[in-house]
CSV table of C-alpha atoms and ligand atoms in Angstrom, one decimal:
chain,number,residue,atom,x,y,z
A,1,ASP,CA,1.1,33.3,-38.9
A,2,GLU,CA,0.1,29.9,-37.7
A,3,ALA,CA,3.7,29.1,-36.9
A,4,GLN,CA,4.1,32.2,-34.9
A,5,GLU,CA,1.1,31.4,-32.9
A,6,THR,CA,2.1,27.9,-32.0
A,7,LEU,CA,5.8,28.7,-31.3
A,8,PRO,CA,5.3,30.0,-27.7
A,9,MET,CA,3.3,27.0,-26.9
A,10,ILE,CA,6.0,24.6,-28.1
A,11,VAL,CA,8.7,26.5,-26.1
A,12,SER,CA,6.7,26.4,-22.9
A,13,PHE,CA,5.9,22.7,-23.5
A,14,ASN,CA,9.6,22.0,-23.9
A,15,ASN,CA,10.4,24.0,-20.7
A,16,ALA,CA,7.9,22.0,-18.8
A,17,LEU,CA,9.3,18.7,-20.1
A,18,GLU,CA,12.8,19.9,-19.2
A,19,ASP,CA,11.7,20.9,-15.7
A,20,LYS,CA,10.1,17.5,-15.2
A,21,TYR,CA,13.1,15.7,-16.5
A,22,LEU,CA,15.4,17.7,-14.2
A,23,ARG,CA,13.2,17.1,-11.2
A,24,ASN,CA,13.0,13.4,-11.9
A,25,LEU,CA,16.8,13.2,-12.2
A,26,LYS,CA,17.1,15.0,-8.9
A,27,ILE,CA,14.6,12.7,-7.2
A,28,VAL,CA,16.5,9.6,-8.4
A,29,ASN,CA,19.8,10.9,-7.1
A,30,LYS,CA,18.5,12.2,-3.8
A,31,LEU,CA,16.5,9.0,-3.2
A,32,LYS,CA,19.6,6.9,-3.9
A,33,GLN,CA,21.5,8.9,-1.3
A,34,ALA,CA,18.6,8.7,1.2
A,35,LEU,CA,18.5,4.9,0.8
A,36,ILE,CA,22.2,4.3,1.5
A,37,GLY,CA,22.8,6.9,4.1
A,38,ASN,CA,20.5,5.6,6.9
A,39,SER,CA,18.8,8.9,6.4
A,40,LYS,CA,16.3,10.5,8.7
A,41,HIS,CA,14.5,11.8,5.7
A,42,LEU,CA,12.8,8.5,4.9
A,43,SER,CA,10.3,7.0,7.3
A,44,LEU,CA,7.3,4.8,7.5
A,45,HIS,CA,3.8,5.8,8.5
A,46,TYR,CA,1.3,3.2,9.7
A,47,GLN,CA,-2.4,3.2,8.9
A,48,PRO,CA,-4.6,0.8,10.9
A,49,LYS,CA,-7.1,-1.6,9.2
A,50,LEU,CA,-10.1,-2.2,11.4
A,51,ASN,CA,-11.3,-5.8,11.7
A,52,LEU,CA,-15.0,-5.3,11.3
A,53,GLN,CA,-15.9,-8.6,13.0
A,54,ASP,CA,-14.4,-7.8,16.4
A,55,ASN,CA,-13.5,-4.1,16.1
A,56,GLN,CA,-9.9,-4.8,16.8
A,57,VAL,CA,-6.9,-3.6,14.9
A,58,ASP,CA,-4.8,-6.6,13.9
A,59,HIS,CA,-3.7,-5.3,10.5
A,60,ALA,CA,-2.0,-2.1,9.3
A,61,GLU,CA,-0.4,-0.8,6.1
A,62,ALA,CA,3.1,0.7,6.1
A,63,LEU,CA,3.4,3.7,3.8
A,64,ILE,CA,6.7,5.3,2.9
A,65,ARG,CA,7.3,9.0,3.6
A,66,TRP,CA,10.1,11.1,2.2
A,67,ASN,CA,11.0,14.6,3.4
A,68,ASP,CA,13.9,16.0,1.5
A,69,PRO,CA,15.6,19.2,2.9
A,70,GLU,CA,15.6,20.8,-0.5
A,71,LEU,CA,12.6,19.2,-2.3
A,72,GLY,CA,10.3,19.2,0.7
A,73,PHE,CA,7.7,16.4,1.0
A,74,VAL,CA,7.7,14.3,-2.1
A,75,PRO,CA,4.5,12.1,-2.2
A,76,PRO,CA,5.0,8.4,-2.8
A,77,ASP,CA,2.7,8.5,-5.8
A,78,GLU,CA,5.4,10.6,-7.5
A,79,PHE,CA,8.7,9.1,-6.4
A,80,ILE,CA,7.6,5.4,-6.4
A,81,ASN,CA,6.9,5.6,-10.1
A,82,ILE,CA,10.2,7.4,-10.8
A,83,ALA,CA,12.0,4.8,-8.7
A,84,GLU,CA,10.4,2.0,-10.8
A,85,GLN,CA,11.4,3.7,-14.0
A,86,ALA,CA,15.0,4.2,-12.8
A,87,GLY,CA,15.2,0.6,-11.7
A,88,ILE,CA,15.9,1.3,-8.1
A,89,ILE,CA,12.5,0.3,-6.6
A,90,ASN,CA,14.1,-2.9,-5.3
A,91,SER,CA,16.3,-0.8,-2.9
A,92,VAL,CA,13.2,1.1,-1.8
A,93,THR,CA,11.3,-2.2,-1.0
A,94,GLU,CA,14.3,-3.6,0.8
A,95,TRP,CA,14.5,-0.4,2.9
A,96,VAL,CA,10.8,-0.7,3.7
A,97,LEU,CA,10.9,-4.4,4.6
A,98,ASN,CA,13.9,-3.9,6.9
A,99,GLN,CA,12.2,-1.0,8.6
A,100,VAL,CA,9.0,-3.0,9.0
A,101,ILE,CA,10.9,-5.9,10.6
A,102,SER,CA,12.5,-3.5,13.1
A,103,ASP,CA,9.1,-1.9,13.8
A,104,LEU,CA,7.5,-5.3,14.4
A,105,GLN,CA,9.9,-5.7,17.4
A,106,VAL,CA,8.6,-2.4,18.7
A,107,PHE,CA,5.0,-3.6,18.3
A,108,ALA,CA,5.9,-6.9,20.0
A,109,LYS,CA,7.4,-5.0,23.0
A,110,HIS,CA,4.1,-3.3,23.4
A,111,ASP,CA,2.1,-6.5,23.1
A,112,ILE,CA,0.7,-5.4,19.8
A,113,GLU,CA,0.2,-8.4,17.6
A,114,ILE,CA,-0.3,-7.1,14.1
A,115,CYS,CA,0.1,-8.1,10.5
A,116,VAL,CA,1.9,-5.2,8.6
A,117,ALA,CA,1.3,-4.7,4.9
A,118,VAL,CA,4.1,-3.6,2.5
A,119,ASN,CA,3.5,-2.4,-1.0
A,120,ILE,CA,5.6,-4.1,-3.6
A,121,SER,CA,6.0,-3.4,-7.2
A,122,ALA,CA,5.8,-5.6,-10.3
A,123,GLN,CA,9.5,-5.4,-10.6
A,124,ASP,CA,9.9,-6.9,-7.2
A,125,LEU,CA,7.5,-9.7,-7.7
A,126,LEU,CA,8.9,-10.7,-11.1
A,127,ASN,CA,12.5,-10.8,-9.7
A,128,GLU,CA,13.9,-14.2,-8.5
A,129,ASN,CA,16.3,-12.4,-6.2
A,130,PHE,CA,13.5,-10.6,-4.4
A,131,VAL,CA,11.7,-13.8,-3.7
A,132,MET,CA,14.8,-15.4,-2.2
A,133,SER,CA,16.0,-12.3,-0.3
A,134,ALA,CA,12.5,-11.8,1.2
A,135,ARG,CA,12.6,-15.4,2.4
A,136,ASP,CA,16.1,-14.9,3.9
A,137,LEU,CA,15.0,-11.7,5.6
A,138,LEU,CA,12.1,-13.5,7.3
A,139,ARG,CA,14.3,-16.4,8.4
A,140,SER,CA,17.2,-14.4,9.7
A,141,ASN,CA,15.0,-12.2,11.8
A,142,ASN,CA,12.7,-15.0,13.0
A,143,VAL,CA,9.6,-13.2,11.7
A,144,PRO,CA,6.6,-15.3,12.4
A,145,ASP,CA,4.3,-16.5,9.6
A,146,ASN,CA,1.6,-14.1,8.6
A,147,ALA,CA,3.3,-11.1,10.2
A,148,ILE,CA,3.9,-9.4,6.9
A,149,GLU,CA,1.5,-8.9,4.1
A,150,LEU,CA,2.6,-8.0,0.6
A,151,GLU,CA,0.2,-5.7,-1.4
A,152,LEU,CA,0.5,-6.1,-5.2
A,153,THR,CA,-1.4,-4.3,-7.8
A,154,GLU,CA,-3.4,-5.9,-10.6
A,155,SER,CA,-1.0,-4.7,-13.3
A,156,VAL,CA,1.6,-7.1,-11.9
A,157,ILE,CA,-0.4,-10.1,-13.0
A,158,VAL,CA,-1.0,-8.8,-16.5
A,159,LYS,CA,2.7,-8.3,-17.2
A,160,ASP,CA,3.8,-11.9,-16.8
A,161,ALA,CA,1.0,-14.0,-15.3
A,162,ASP,CA,2.8,-17.3,-15.1
A,163,LYS,CA,5.8,-15.9,-13.4
A,164,ALA,CA,3.8,-13.7,-11.1
A,165,ILE,CA,1.6,-16.6,-10.0
A,166,ALA,CA,4.6,-18.9,-9.4
A,167,HIS,CA,6.3,-16.2,-7.3
A,168,MET,CA,3.2,-15.5,-5.4
A,169,LYS,CA,2.9,-19.2,-4.5
A,170,LEU,CA,6.5,-19.2,-3.3
A,171,LEU,CA,6.1,-16.0,-1.2
A,172,ARG,CA,2.9,-17.4,0.3
A,173,ASN,CA,4.6,-20.6,1.3
A,174,GLN,CA,7.4,-18.6,2.9
A,175,GLY,CA,4.8,-17.1,5.3
A,176,PHE,CA,3.7,-13.9,3.7
A,177,VAL,CA,0.1,-12.9,3.4
A,178,LEU,CA,-0.7,-11.7,-0.1
A,179,SER,CA,-3.2,-9.1,-1.2
A,180,ILE,CA,-4.3,-7.5,-4.4
A,181,ASP,CA,-4.2,-3.7,-4.0
A,182,ASP,CA,-6.4,-1.1,-5.9
A,183,PHE,CA,-8.7,-3.9,-7.0
A,184,GLY,CA,-11.2,-2.8,-9.7
A,185,THR,CA,-8.9,-0.2,-11.3
A,186,GLY,CA,-6.6,-0.6,-14.2
A,187,TYR,CA,-6.5,-4.0,-15.7
A,188,SER,CA,-9.2,-6.5,-15.2
A,189,SER,CA,-7.8,-9.5,-13.3
A,190,LEU,CA,-11.2,-11.1,-13.1
A,191,SER,CA,-10.1,-13.8,-15.4
A,192,TYR,CA,-7.1,-14.6,-13.1
A,193,LEU,CA,-9.1,-14.5,-9.9
A,194,THR,CA,-9.6,-18.3,-10.0
A,195,GLN,CA,-5.8,-18.9,-10.1
A,196,LEU,CA,-4.6,-16.1,-7.9
A,197,PRO,CA,-2.8,-17.3,-4.8
A,198,CYS,CA,-3.8,-14.4,-2.7
A,199,ASP,CA,-5.6,-14.1,0.7
A,200,ILE,CA,-7.1,-10.6,0.5
A,201,ILE,CA,-8.6,-8.3,-2.0
A,202,LYS,CA,-8.4,-4.5,-1.4
A,203,ILE,CA,-11.2,-2.5,-3.0
A,204,ASP,CA,-9.7,0.7,-4.4
A,205,LYS,CA,-10.5,3.8,-2.6
A,206,CYS,CA,-12.2,5.3,-5.7
A,207,PHE,CA,-15.1,3.0,-5.2
A,208,VAL,CA,-15.2,3.5,-1.4
A,209,MET,CA,-14.7,7.2,-0.9
A,210,PRO,CA,-17.9,8.4,-2.6
A,211,PHE,CA,-19.6,5.2,-1.4
A,212,ALA,CA,-22.2,6.7,0.9
A,213,THR,CA,-23.8,8.7,-1.8
A,214,GLN,CA,-23.1,7.0,-5.2
A,215,THR,CA,-25.2,4.0,-6.0
A,216,GLY,CA,-22.9,2.9,-8.8
A,217,GLU,CA,-19.9,2.6,-6.5
A,218,GLN,CA,-22.0,0.9,-4.0
A,219,ALA,CA,-23.0,-1.7,-6.6
A,220,ILE,CA,-19.3,-2.3,-7.5
A,221,CYS,CA,-18.3,-2.7,-3.8
A,222,ARG,CA,-21.1,-5.2,-3.3
A,223,ALA,CA,-20.2,-7.1,-6.5
A,224,ILE,CA,-16.5,-7.3,-5.3
A,225,LEU,CA,-17.6,-8.5,-1.9
A,226,ASN,CA,-19.8,-11.3,-3.4
A,227,LEU,CA,-17.0,-12.2,-5.8
A,228,ALA,CA,-14.4,-12.4,-3.1
A,229,ASP,CA,-16.7,-14.5,-1.0
A,230,SER,CA,-17.2,-17.1,-3.7
A,231,PHE,CA,-13.5,-17.3,-4.1
A,232,SER,CA,-12.9,-17.5,-0.3
A,233,LYS,CA,-10.9,-14.3,-0.2
A,234,LEU,CA,-11.1,-11.7,2.5
A,235,VAL,CA,-11.8,-8.0,1.6
A,236,THR,CA,-10.3,-4.8,2.8
A,237,ALA,CA,-12.0,-1.6,1.8
A,238,GLU,CA,-9.6,1.3,1.5
A,239,GLY,CA,-10.6,5.0,1.7
A,240,VAL,CA,-13.4,4.8,4.3
A,241,GLU,CA,-14.0,8.4,5.2
A,242,ASP,CA,-17.3,8.4,7.0
A,243,GLU,CA,-19.4,6.4,9.5
A,244,GLU,CA,-22.2,5.5,7.1
A,245,THR,CA,-19.8,3.9,4.7
A,246,LEU,CA,-18.2,1.9,7.5
A,247,ALA,CA,-21.7,0.7,8.7
A,248,THR,CA,-22.7,-0.3,5.2
A,249,LEU,CA,-19.5,-2.3,4.6
A,250,ARG,CA,-19.9,-4.0,7.9
A,251,LYS,CA,-23.5,-4.9,7.1
A,252,TRP,CA,-22.3,-6.4,3.8
A,253,GLY,CA,-19.8,-8.6,5.4
A,254,CYS,CA,-16.6,-6.8,4.5
A,255,GLN,CA,-13.8,-8.0,6.8
A,256,TYR,CA,-11.5,-5.0,7.0
A,257,ALA,CA,-11.8,-1.2,6.7
A,258,GLN,CA,-9.0,1.3,6.3
A,259,GLY,CA,-9.4,5.1,5.9
A,260,TYR,CA,-9.3,8.5,7.3
A,261,TYR,CA,-12.4,8.0,9.3
A,262,ILE,CA,-10.6,5.4,11.4
A,263,SER,CA,-7.1,7.0,11.2
A,264,ARG,CA,-4.7,8.6,8.8
A,265,PRO,CA,-1.3,7.0,8.3
A,266,ILE,CA,0.8,8.1,11.3
A,267,PRO,CA,4.4,7.7,12.6
A,268,VAL,CA,5.3,4.5,14.4
A,269,ASP,CA,5.3,5.9,17.9
A,270,ASP,CA,1.9,7.6,17.4
A,271,PHE,CA,0.6,4.4,16.0
A,272,VAL,CA,1.6,2.4,19.1
A,273,LEU,CA,-0.2,4.9,21.3
A,274,TRP,CA,-3.2,4.9,19.0
A,275,VAL,CA,-3.6,1.1,18.9
A,276,LYS,CA,-3.2,0.8,22.7
A,277,ASP,CA,-5.8,3.5,23.2
A,278,TRP,CA,-8.1,1.9,20.7
A,279,HIS,CA,-7.8,-1.5,22.4
A,280,HIS,CA,-8.4,0.0,25.8
A,281,LYS,CA,-11.6,1.8,24.8
A,282,THR,CA,-14.6,0.5,26.5
A,283,PHE,CA,-16.8,1.9,23.9
A,284,SER,CA,-16.1,2.9,20.3
A,285,PRO,CA,-17.8,5.2,17.9
A,286,MET,CA,-18.1,2.1,15.6
A,287,THR,CA,-20.6,0.2,17.8
B,301,C2E,P1,-1.9,2.4,-1.8
B,301,C2E,O1,-1.0,1.3,-1.5
B,301,C2E,O2,-3.2,2.2,-2.5
B,301,C2E,O3,-2.1,3.1,-0.4
B,301,C2E,C1,-3.3,3.8,0.0
B,301,C2E,C2,-3.2,5.3,-0.1
B,301,C2E,O4,-4.5,5.8,0.2
B,301,C2E,C3,-2.2,6.0,0.8
B,301,C2E,O5,-1.7,7.1,0.1
B,301,C2E,C4,-3.1,6.4,1.9
B,301,C2E,O6,-2.6,7.5,2.7
B,301,C2E,C5,-4.4,6.8,1.2
B,301,C2E,N1,-5.6,6.7,2.0
B,301,C2E,C6,-5.9,5.9,3.0
B,301,C2E,N2,-7.1,6.1,3.5
B,301,C2E,C7,-7.6,7.2,2.8
B,301,C2E,C8,-8.9,7.9,2.9
B,301,C2E,O7,-9.7,7.6,3.7
B,301,C2E,N3,-9.0,8.9,2.0
B,301,C2E,C9,-8.0,9.2,1.1
B,301,C2E,N4,-8.3,10.3,0.2
B,301,C2E,N5,-6.9,8.6,1.0
B,301,C2E,C10,-6.6,7.5,1.9
B,301,C2E,P2,-0.1,7.4,0.1
B,301,C2E,O8,0.5,7.0,1.4
B,301,C2E,O9,0.1,8.8,-0.4
B,301,C2E,O10,0.4,6.4,-0.9
B,301,C2E,C11,0.1,6.4,-2.3
B,301,C2E,C12,0.5,5.2,-3.0
B,301,C2E,O11,2.0,5.2,-3.0
B,301,C2E,C13,0.2,3.9,-2.3
B,301,C2E,O12,-1.2,3.6,-2.7
B,301,C2E,C14,1.2,2.9,-3.0
B,301,C2E,O13,0.8,2.6,-4.3
B,301,C2E,C15,2.4,3.8,-3.1
B,301,C2E,N6,3.3,3.6,-1.9
B,301,C2E,C16,3.2,4.1,-0.6
B,301,C2E,N7,4.2,3.6,0.1
B,301,C2E,C17,4.8,2.7,-0.6
B,301,C2E,C18,6.0,1.8,-0.4
B,301,C2E,O14,6.5,1.7,0.7
B,301,C2E,N8,6.4,1.0,-1.5
B,301,C2E,C19,5.7,1.1,-2.7
B,301,C2E,N9,6.2,0.3,-3.7
B,301,C2E,N10,4.7,1.9,-2.9
B,301,C2E,C20,4.2,2.7,-1.9
B,302,MG,MG1,-1.4,-0.4,-0.6
B,303,MG,MG1,-4.7,1.0,-2.8
B,304,MG,MG1,-1.4,1.7,-5.0
């Protein structure tokens, strides 16, 4: 009796696993093709980070977008993990860095001086080849110092702290700005904060989004801001969705704000127009 009752559950569980396995396999194969084929299906969206001291936009984050003709829009949260597991994340990062370098020329043409952040994975940071090829990429394209920021998550540091820190130092010396993404989630890197060669800490959006109403999250944000200040790090708050949150962060001395309230991530051409428009505004809703 019991066996009969559980059987359909096992069957549907296996089907779900198989579906997921097949989808992942498809994602890996199609992503590989998109990465070699100079494909129009991969692109970057840019999201501004507002400098809260002068209300200017001098930082932005590049976020990958993938629209496959058959799979439709595949969110990065899904395919980045799969690319990491399949060992092809280095090709994704290389594609993104090359695209950012080419977009930096577009920004320069429009007199937009901006530091663009690229998300890199633990596999990139712990790889000697990545550290060297990133340096060569900067040099061969004459990318100025501090034009590209690399966002790493805390989990990187926990995997192999000595190597991670050594590579971070190298990358920083090569002219990259370094930041810790999703700070406060996952592993506690509090114990590493003293030795971390990074410039910026990004408060995870889970502490910022419900910020305006939740006192617990507010306390966490405030603690991170104080902590960062005592270690001479700058702070970017991610997931700012309303004016009240922005005002509070500004009052508490947070340096950068990023979120839907300011702008969603948008294609490069729209971003150029957005920034020009922003910088020409005589008044802004922020002041
Ligand atoms: P992340 O690096 O923490 O990026 C921030 C995510 O929060 C982005 O999602 C962004 O669209 C979203 N976001 C920004 N402001 C708000 C807001 O006000 N409210 C809400 N609800 N969300 C906001 P996205 O673009 O879907 O990317 C998700 C994650 O995928 C990224 O998180 C990052 O971990 C990864 N990712 C995206 N692009 C790349 C890439 O080029 N390379 C790598 N390795 N990972 C990437
Ligand atoms: Mg990020
Ligand atoms: Mg984040
Ligand atoms: Mg992330």
